[in-house]
GROMACS .gro file of C-alpha atoms in nm:
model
  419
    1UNK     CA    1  -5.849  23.394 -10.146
    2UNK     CA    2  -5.622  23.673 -10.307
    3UNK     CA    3  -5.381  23.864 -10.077
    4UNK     CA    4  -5.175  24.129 -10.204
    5UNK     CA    5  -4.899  24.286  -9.973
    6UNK     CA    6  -4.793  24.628  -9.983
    7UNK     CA    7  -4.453  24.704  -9.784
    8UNK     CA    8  -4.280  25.042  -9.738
    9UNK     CA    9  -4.078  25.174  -9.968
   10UNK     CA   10  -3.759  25.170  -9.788
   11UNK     CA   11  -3.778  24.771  -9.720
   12UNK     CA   12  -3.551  24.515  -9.801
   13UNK     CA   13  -3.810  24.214  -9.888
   14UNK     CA   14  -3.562  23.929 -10.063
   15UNK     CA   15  -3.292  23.776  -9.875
   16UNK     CA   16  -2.979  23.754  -9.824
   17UNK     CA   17  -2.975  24.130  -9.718
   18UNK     CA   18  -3.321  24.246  -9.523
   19UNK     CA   19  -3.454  24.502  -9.353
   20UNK     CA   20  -3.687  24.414  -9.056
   21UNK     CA   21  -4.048  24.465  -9.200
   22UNK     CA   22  -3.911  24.310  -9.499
   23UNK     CA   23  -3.782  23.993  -9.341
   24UNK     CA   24  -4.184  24.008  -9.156
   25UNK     CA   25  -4.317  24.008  -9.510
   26UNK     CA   26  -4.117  23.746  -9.661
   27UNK     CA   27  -4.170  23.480  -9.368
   28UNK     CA   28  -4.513  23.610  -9.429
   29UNK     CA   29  -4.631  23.532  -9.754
   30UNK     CA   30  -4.426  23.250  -9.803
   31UNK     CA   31  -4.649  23.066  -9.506
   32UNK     CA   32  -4.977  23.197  -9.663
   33UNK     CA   33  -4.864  23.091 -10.044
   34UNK     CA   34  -5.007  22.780  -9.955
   35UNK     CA   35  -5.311  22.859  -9.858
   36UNK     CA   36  -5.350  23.152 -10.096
   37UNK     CA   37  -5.243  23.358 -10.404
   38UNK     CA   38  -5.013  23.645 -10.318
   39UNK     CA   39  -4.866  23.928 -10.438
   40UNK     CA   40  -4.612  24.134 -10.261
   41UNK     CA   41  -4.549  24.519 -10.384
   42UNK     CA   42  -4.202  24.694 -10.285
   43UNK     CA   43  -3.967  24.949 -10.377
   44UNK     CA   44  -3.625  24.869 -10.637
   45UNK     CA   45  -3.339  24.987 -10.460
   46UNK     CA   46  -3.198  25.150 -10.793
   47UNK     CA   47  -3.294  25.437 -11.031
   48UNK     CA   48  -3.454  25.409 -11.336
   49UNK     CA   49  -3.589  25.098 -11.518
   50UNK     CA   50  -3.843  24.925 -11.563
   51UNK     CA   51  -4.069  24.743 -11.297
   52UNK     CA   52  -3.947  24.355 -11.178
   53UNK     CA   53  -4.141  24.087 -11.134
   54UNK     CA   54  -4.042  23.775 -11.016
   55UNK     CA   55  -4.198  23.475 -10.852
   56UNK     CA   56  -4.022  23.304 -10.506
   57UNK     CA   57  -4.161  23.030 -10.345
   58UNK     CA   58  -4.502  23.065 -10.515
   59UNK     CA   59  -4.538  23.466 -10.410
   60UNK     CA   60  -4.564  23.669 -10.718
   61UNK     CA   61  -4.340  24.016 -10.624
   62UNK     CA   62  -4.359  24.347 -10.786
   63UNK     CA   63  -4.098  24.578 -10.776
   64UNK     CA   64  -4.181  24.965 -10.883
   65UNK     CA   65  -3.826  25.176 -10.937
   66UNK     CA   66  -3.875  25.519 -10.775
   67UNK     CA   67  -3.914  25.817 -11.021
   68UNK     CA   68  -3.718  26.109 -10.939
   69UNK     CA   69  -3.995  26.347 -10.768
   70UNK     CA   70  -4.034  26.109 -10.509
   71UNK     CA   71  -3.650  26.103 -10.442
   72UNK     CA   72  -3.655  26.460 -10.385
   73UNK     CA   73  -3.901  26.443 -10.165
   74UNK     CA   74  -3.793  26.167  -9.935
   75UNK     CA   75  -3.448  26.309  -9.902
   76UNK     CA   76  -3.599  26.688  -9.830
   77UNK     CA   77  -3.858  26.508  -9.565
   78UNK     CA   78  -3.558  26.393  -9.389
   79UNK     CA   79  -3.326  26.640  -9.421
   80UNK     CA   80  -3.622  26.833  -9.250
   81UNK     CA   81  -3.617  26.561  -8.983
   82UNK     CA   82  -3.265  26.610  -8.917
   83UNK     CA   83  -3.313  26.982  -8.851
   84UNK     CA   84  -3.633  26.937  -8.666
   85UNK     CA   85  -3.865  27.109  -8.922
   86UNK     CA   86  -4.118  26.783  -8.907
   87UNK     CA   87  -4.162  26.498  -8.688
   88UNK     CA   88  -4.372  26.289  -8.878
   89UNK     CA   89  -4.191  26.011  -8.936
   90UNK     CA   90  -4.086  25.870  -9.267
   91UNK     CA   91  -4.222  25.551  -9.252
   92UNK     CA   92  -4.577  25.733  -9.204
   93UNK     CA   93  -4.497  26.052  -9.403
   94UNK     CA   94  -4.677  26.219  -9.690
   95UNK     CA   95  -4.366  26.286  -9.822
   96UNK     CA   96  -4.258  25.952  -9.823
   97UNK     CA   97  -4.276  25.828 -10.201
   98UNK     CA   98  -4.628  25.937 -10.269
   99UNK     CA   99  -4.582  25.810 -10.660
  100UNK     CA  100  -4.471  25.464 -10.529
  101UNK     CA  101  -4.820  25.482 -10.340
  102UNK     CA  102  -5.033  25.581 -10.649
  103UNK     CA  103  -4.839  25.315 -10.858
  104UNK     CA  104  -4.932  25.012 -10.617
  105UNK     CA  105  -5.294  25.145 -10.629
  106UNK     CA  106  -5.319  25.149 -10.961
  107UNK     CA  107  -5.173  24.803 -10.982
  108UNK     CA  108  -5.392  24.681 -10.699
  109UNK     CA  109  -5.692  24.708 -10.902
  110UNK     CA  110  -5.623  24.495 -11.196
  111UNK     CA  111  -5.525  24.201 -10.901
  112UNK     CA  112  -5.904  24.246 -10.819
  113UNK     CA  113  -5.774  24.101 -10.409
  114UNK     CA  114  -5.992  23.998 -10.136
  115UNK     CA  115  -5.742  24.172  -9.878
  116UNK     CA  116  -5.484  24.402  -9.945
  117UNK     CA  117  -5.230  24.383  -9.629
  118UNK     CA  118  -5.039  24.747  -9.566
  119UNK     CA  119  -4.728  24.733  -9.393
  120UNK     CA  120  -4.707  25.037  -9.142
  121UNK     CA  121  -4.713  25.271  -9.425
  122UNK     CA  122  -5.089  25.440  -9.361
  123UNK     CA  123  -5.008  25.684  -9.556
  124UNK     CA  124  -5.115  25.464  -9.868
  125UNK     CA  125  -5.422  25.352  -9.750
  126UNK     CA  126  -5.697  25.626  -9.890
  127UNK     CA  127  -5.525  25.592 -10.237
  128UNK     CA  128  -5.547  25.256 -10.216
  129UNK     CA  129  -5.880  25.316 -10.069
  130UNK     CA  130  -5.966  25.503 -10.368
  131UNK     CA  131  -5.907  25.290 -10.634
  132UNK     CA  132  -6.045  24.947 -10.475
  133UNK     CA  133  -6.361  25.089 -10.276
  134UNK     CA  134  -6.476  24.683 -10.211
  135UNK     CA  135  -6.131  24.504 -10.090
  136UNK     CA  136  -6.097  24.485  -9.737
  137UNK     CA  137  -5.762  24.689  -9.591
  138UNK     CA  138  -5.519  24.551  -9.325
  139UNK     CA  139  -5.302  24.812  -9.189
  140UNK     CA  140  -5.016  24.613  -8.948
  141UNK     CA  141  -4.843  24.832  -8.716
  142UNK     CA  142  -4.534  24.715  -8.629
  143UNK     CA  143  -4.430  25.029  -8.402
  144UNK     CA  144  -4.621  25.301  -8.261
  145UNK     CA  145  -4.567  25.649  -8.417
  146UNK     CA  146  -4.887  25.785  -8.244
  147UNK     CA  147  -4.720  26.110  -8.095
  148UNK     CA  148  -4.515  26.197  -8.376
  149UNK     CA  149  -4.801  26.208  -8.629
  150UNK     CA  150  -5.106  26.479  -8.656
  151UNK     CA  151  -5.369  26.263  -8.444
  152UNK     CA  152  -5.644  26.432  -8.703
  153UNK     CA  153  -5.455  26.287  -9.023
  154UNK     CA  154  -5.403  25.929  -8.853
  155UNK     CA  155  -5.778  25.898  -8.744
  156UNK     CA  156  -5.881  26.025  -9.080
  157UNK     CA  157  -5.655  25.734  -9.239
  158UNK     CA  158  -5.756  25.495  -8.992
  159UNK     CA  159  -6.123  25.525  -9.107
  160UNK     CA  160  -6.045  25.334  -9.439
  161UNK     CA  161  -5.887  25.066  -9.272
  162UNK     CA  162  -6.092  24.720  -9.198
  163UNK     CA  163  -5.841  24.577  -8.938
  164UNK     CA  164  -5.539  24.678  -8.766
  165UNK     CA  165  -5.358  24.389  -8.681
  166UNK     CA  166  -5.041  24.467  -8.466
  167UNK     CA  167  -4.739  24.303  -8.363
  168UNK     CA  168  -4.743  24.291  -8.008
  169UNK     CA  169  -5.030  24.371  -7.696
  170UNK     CA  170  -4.800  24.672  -7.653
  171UNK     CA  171  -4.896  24.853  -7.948
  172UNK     CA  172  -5.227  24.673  -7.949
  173UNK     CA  173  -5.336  24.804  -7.617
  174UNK     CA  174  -5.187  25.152  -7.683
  175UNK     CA  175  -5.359  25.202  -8.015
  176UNK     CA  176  -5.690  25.119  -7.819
  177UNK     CA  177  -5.620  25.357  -7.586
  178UNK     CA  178  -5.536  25.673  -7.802
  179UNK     CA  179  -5.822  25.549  -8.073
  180UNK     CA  180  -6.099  25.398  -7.904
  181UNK     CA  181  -6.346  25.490  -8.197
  182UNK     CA  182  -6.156  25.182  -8.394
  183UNK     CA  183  -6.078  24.975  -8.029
  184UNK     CA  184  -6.291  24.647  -8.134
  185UNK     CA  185  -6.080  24.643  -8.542
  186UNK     CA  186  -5.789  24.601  -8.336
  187UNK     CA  187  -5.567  24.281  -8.304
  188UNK     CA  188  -5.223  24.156  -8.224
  189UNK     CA  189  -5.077  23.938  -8.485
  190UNK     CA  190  -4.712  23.877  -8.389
  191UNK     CA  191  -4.392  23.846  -8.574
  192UNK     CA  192  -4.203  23.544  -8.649
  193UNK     CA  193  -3.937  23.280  -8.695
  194UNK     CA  194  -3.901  23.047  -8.993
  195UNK     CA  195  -3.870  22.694  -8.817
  196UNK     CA  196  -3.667  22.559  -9.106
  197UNK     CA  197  -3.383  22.836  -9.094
  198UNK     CA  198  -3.378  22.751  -8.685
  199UNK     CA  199  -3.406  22.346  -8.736
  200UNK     CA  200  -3.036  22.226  -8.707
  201UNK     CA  201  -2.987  22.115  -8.293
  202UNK     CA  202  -2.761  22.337  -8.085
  203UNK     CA  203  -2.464  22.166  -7.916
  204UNK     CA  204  -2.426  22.327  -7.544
  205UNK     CA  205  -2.076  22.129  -7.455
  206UNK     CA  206  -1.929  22.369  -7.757
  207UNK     CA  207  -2.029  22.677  -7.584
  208UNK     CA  208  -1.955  22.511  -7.195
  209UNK     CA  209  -1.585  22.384  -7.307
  210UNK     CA  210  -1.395  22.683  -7.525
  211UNK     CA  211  -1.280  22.917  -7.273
  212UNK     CA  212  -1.409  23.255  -7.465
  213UNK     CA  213  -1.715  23.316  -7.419
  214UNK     CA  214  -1.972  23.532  -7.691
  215UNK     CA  215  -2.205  23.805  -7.684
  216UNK     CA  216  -2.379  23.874  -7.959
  217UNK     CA  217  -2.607  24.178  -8.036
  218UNK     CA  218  -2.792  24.175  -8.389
  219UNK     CA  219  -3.011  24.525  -8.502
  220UNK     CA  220  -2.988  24.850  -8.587
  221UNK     CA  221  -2.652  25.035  -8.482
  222UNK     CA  222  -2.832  25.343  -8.355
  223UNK     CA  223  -2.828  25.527  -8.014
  224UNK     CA  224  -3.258  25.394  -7.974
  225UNK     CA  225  -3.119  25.056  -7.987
  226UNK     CA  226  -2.869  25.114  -7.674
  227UNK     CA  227  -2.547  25.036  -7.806
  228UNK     CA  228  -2.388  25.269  -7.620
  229UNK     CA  229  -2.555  25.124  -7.251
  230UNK     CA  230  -2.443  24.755  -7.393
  231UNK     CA  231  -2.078  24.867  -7.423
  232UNK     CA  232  -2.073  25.040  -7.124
  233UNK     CA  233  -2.205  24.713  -6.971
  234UNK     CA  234  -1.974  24.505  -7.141
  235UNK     CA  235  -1.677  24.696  -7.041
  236UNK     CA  236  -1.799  24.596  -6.677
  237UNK     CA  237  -1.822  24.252  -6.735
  238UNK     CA  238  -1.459  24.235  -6.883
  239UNK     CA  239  -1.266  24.383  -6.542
  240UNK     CA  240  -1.470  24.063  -6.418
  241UNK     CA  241  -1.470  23.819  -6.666
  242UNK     CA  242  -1.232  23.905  -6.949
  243UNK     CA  243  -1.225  23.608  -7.152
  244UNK     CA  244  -1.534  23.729  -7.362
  245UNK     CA  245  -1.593  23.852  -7.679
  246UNK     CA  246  -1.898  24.091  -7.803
  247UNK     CA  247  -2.004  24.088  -8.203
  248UNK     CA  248  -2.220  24.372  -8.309
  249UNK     CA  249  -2.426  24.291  -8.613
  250UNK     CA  250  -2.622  24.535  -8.786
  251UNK     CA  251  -2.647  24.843  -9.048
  252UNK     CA  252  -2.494  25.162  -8.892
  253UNK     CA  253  -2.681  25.485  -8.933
  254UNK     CA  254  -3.002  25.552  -8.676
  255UNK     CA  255  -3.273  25.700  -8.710
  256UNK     CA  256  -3.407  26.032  -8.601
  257UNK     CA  257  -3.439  26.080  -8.237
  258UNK     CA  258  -3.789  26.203  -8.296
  259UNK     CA  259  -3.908  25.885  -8.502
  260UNK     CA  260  -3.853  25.666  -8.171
  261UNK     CA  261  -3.977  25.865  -7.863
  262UNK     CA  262  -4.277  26.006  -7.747
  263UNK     CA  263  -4.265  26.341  -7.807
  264UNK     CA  264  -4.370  26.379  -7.451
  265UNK     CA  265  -4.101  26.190  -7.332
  266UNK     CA  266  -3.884  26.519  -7.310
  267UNK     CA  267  -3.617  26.357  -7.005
  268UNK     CA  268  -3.530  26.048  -7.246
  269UNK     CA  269  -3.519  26.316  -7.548
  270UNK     CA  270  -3.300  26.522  -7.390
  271UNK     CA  271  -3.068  26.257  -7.238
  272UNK     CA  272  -2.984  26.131  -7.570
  273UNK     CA  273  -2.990  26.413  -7.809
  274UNK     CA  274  -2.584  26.432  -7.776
  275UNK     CA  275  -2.583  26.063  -7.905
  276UNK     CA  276  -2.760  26.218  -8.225
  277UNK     CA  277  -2.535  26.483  -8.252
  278UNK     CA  278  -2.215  26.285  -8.420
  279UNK     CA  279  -2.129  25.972  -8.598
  280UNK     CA  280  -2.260  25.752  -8.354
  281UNK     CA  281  -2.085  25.459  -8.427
  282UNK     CA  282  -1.728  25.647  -8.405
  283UNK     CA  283  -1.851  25.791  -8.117
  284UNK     CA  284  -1.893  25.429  -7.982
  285UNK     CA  285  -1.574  25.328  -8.085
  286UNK     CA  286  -1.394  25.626  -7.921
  287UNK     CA  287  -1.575  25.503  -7.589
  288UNK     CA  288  -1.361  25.174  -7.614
  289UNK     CA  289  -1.029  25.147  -7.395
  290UNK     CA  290  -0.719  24.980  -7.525
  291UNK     CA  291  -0.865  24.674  -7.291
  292UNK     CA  292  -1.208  24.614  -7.409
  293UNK     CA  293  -1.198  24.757  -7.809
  294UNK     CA  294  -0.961  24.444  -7.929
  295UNK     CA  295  -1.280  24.216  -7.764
  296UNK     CA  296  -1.592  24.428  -7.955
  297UNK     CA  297  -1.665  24.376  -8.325
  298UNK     CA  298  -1.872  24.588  -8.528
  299UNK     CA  299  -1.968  24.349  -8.790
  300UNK     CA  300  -2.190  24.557  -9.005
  301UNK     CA  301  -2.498  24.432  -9.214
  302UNK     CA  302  -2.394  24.068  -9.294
  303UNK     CA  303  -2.590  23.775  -9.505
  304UNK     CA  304  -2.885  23.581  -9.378
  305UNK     CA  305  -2.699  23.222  -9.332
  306UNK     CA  306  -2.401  23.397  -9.125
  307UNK     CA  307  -2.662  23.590  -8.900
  308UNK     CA  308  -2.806  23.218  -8.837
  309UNK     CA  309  -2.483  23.061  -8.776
  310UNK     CA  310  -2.374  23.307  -8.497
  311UNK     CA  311  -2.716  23.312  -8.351
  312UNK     CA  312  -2.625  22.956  -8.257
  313UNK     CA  313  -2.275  22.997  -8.193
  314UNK     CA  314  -2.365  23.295  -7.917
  315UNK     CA  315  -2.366  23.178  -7.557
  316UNK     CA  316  -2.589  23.527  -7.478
  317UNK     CA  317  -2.791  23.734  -7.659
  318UNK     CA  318  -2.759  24.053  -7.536
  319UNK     CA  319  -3.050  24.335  -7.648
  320UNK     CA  320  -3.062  24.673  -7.497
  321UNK     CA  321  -3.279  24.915  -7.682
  322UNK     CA  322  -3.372  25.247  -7.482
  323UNK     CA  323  -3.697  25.287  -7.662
  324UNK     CA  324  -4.033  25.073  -7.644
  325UNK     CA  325  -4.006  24.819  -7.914
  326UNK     CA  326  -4.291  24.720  -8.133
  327UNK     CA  327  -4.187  24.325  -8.105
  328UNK     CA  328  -3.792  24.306  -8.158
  329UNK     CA  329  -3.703  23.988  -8.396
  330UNK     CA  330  -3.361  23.942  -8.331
  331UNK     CA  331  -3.418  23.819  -7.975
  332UNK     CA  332  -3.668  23.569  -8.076
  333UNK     CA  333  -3.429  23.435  -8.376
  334UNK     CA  334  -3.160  23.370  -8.104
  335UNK     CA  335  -3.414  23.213  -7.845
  336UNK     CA  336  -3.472  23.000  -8.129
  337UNK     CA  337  -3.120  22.878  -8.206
  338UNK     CA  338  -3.129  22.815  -7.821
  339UNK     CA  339  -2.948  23.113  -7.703
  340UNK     CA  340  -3.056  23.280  -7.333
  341UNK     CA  341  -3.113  23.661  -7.411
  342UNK     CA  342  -3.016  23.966  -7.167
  343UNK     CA  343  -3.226  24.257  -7.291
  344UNK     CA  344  -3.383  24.620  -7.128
  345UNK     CA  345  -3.772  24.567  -7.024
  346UNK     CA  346  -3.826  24.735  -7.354
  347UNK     CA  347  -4.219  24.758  -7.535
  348UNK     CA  348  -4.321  24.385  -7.624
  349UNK     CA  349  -3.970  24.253  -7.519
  350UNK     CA  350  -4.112  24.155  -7.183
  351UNK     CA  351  -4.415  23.921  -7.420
  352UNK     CA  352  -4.136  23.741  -7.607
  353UNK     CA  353  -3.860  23.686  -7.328
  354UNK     CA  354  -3.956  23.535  -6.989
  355UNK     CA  355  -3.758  23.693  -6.705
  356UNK     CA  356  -3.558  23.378  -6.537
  357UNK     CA  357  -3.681  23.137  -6.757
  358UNK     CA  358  -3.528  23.213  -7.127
  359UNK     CA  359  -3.332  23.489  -7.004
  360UNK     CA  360  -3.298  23.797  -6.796
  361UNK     CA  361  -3.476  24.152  -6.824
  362UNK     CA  362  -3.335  24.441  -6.682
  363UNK     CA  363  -3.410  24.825  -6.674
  364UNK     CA  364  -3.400  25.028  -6.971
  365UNK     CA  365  -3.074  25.253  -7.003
  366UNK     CA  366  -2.899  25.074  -6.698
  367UNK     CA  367  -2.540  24.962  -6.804
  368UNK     CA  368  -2.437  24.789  -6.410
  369UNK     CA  369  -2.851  24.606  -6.404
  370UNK     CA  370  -2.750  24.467  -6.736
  371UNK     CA  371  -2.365  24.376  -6.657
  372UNK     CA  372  -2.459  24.214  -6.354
  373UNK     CA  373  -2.705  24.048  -6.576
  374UNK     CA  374  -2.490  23.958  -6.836
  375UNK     CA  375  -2.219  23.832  -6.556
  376UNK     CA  376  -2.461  23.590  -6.392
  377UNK     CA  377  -2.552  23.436  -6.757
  378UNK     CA  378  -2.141  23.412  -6.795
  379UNK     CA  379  -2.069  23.251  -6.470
  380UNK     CA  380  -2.334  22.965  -6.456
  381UNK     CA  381  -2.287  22.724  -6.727
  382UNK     CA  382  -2.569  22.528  -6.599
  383UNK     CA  383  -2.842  22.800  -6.597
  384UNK     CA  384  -2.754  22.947  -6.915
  385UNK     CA  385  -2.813  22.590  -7.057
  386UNK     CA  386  -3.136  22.544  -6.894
  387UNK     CA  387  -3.278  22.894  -7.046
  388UNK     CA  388  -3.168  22.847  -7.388
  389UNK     CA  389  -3.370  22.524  -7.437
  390UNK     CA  390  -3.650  22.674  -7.330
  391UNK     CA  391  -3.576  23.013  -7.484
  392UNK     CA  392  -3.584  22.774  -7.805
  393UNK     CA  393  -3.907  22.572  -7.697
  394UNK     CA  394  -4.058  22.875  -7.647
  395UNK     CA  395  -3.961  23.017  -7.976
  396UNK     CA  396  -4.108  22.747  -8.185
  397UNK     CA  397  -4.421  22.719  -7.975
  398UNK     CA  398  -4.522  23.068  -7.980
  399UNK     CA  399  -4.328  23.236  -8.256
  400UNK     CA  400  -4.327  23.076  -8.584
  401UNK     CA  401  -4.449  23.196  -8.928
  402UNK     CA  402  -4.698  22.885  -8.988
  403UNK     CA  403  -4.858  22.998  -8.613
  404UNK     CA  404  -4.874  23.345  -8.740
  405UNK     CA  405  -4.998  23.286  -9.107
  406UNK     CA  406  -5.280  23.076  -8.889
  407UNK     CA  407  -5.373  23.379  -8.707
  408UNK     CA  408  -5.399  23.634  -8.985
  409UNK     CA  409  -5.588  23.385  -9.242
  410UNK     CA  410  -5.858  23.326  -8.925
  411UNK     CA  411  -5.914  23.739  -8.983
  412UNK     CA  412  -5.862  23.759  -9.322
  413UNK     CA  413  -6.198  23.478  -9.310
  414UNK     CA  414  -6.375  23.645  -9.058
  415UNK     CA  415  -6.356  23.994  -9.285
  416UNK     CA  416  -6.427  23.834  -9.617
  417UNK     CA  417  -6.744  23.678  -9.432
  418UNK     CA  418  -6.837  24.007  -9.296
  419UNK     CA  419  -6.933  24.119  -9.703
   0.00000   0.00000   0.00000
């Protein structure tokens, strides 16, 4: 079988730096490599040149540089964003590199593929349509965008799509719900872990003996992820427990507030619209008294093998997004370096952490549920312990990229049979 991959333009696919769809893709394909040839299309991150190709761990990639048209009209698509002239978002968007989209096509029919796999980006999917009538078209969803798009353009899209494998029963059930005319092409196919990266053993005594203890958050640095509700939190914690430490780890810069709620959602939209309004990680730091800012790091975007090591030197996880997330990685990375995770009942959150058993859920946009929370993890060596091995357990036995490769080559089989 012949796969081909095409990921959105603004991904990151090849470690040591990688954006989240990116890092999906790459634990991806390198699972189904050896069960099947693969091709991976993406974006340069640099002007000019010609394509790259390159070949990594038996996955041919192909990199396309953007011409200058589609610059202009990603950075006018969100500059009208910004000023609330669209909400469409980008990663759906017309606007969004259409060239890059009528490149891969091209390319996608001298691979003559079985299945061409779309990451979130349905905006490719008639041109790719177009110029490979026969292949069969996976479009994964990896966040739902259903509000913020023209429902006619979506369903219209949707129609050239053979299966729309998503990463969590959260955005499974809700795409059923808003497009039942494509209900039974509709499947969860979750994200992943590599079980090599997370195969070194954890020592607890390390984390039970030194009398700091650590925090860590890893993600975006933007007001959806609930930075702001963490730090409030944490400053709680310290007037109780101040020998701890909090690392933020992540690329600053969010998104627009439109690209992450329900448009209907007008309360949350409202509520955090001044948190979109400024540099919101200065604004963060300016939130910090002379107590608690010497005990919070903002770490930035670091490399791969660093992320791993302080996923396994953390003693909590902490993850507080406001909005629903598609799946959320970075709490089932630390579950798998046997870290206990604190986190908001937040979208598929609530599939991938078990409340009491590899951590603690609390309400969305509540700093004292999640100190308290985060206090109780702190203050019982034994329990924290207990739900990091099976945070860990549970990681590897639900969450890896050999379980998911399994899943998706079972539907990849079942739609090549259906020629």
């Amino acid at each position: 079988m012949r796969v081909a991959f095409v990921n959105q333009p603004i991904d990151v696919i090849l470690p040591p730096y990688q954006t989240s769809v990116g890092a999906c893709t790459y634990g991806t394909v390198g699972c189904l490599a050896k069960f099947c040839e693969v091709v991976v299309y993406g974006q340069q991150h640099r002007h000019g040149g010609a394509p790259t190709y390159l070949v990594d761990r038996g996955v041919r990639f192909h990199f396309f540089p953007p011409n200058m048209r589609d610059r202009v009209l990603y950075k006018t698509g969100r500059e009208l964003m910004k000023l609330g002239m669209t909400t469409t978002p980008a990663s759906s968007a017309a606007w969004s590199f259409p060239a890059y989209g009528r490149q891969v096509a091209a390319d996608l029919q001298k691979q003559r593929c079985d299945i061409i796999h779309v990451q979130h980006s349905s905006q490719y999917v008639s041109v790719i349509r177009s110029f490979n009538p026969k292949v069969k078209i996976v479009l994964q969803l990896h966040a739902e965008w259903f509000s913020q798009n023209d429902y006619p353009t979506l369903a219209r899209r949707l129609r050239n799509v053979d299966l729309i494998a998503t990463v969590s029963n959260y955005i499974t059930q809700k795409t059923r719900r808003d497009f039942p005319m494509i209900a039974n092409r509709v499947v969860t196919a979750y994200n992943g872990i590599d079980a090599e990266e997370f195969s070194r053993d954890r020592d607890y005594r390390v984390g039970s003996q030194r009398e700091e203890k650590r925090i860590l958050y890893a993600g975006a640095v933007s007001p959806h992820k609930g930075i702001h509700i963490l730090l409030d939190a944490f400053s709680m914690v310290v007037q109780r427990y101040p020998r701890v430490r909090l690392d933020v780890v992540g690329p600053h810069g969010g998104y627009p507030l439109s690209e992450n709620f329900d448009l209907a959602d007008k309360a949350t939209i409202s509520s955090l619209a001044p948190w979109y309004g400024s540099d919101y990680l200065s604004h963060l730091k300016s939130l910090l008294t002379a107590d608690v800012a010497p005990k919070v790091a903002f770490l930035g975007m670091i490399p791969r093998a660093e992320l791993v090591d302080r996923y396994f030197d953390a003693d909590i996880f902490a993850f507080p997004p406001i909005w629903d997330e598609g799946f959320g990685i970075p709490p089932v990375e630390a579950m798998a370096a046997g870290a206990p995770v604190v986190a908001s009942r937040s979208g598929a959150v609530v599939e991938t952490v078990k409340d009491g058993e590899t951590g603690l859920l609390v309400a969305k946009n509540d700093a004292p549920a999640l100190a308290r929370a985060l206090l109780e993890m702190l203050e019982n060596d034994v329990a924290r312990e207990a739900m990091g091995r099976a945070a860990r357990q549970r990681a590897f036995s639900c969450f890896t990229w050999e379980r998911v490769t399994g899943d998706l080559l079972k539907e990849y089989e079942g739609l090549s049979r259906a020629n």
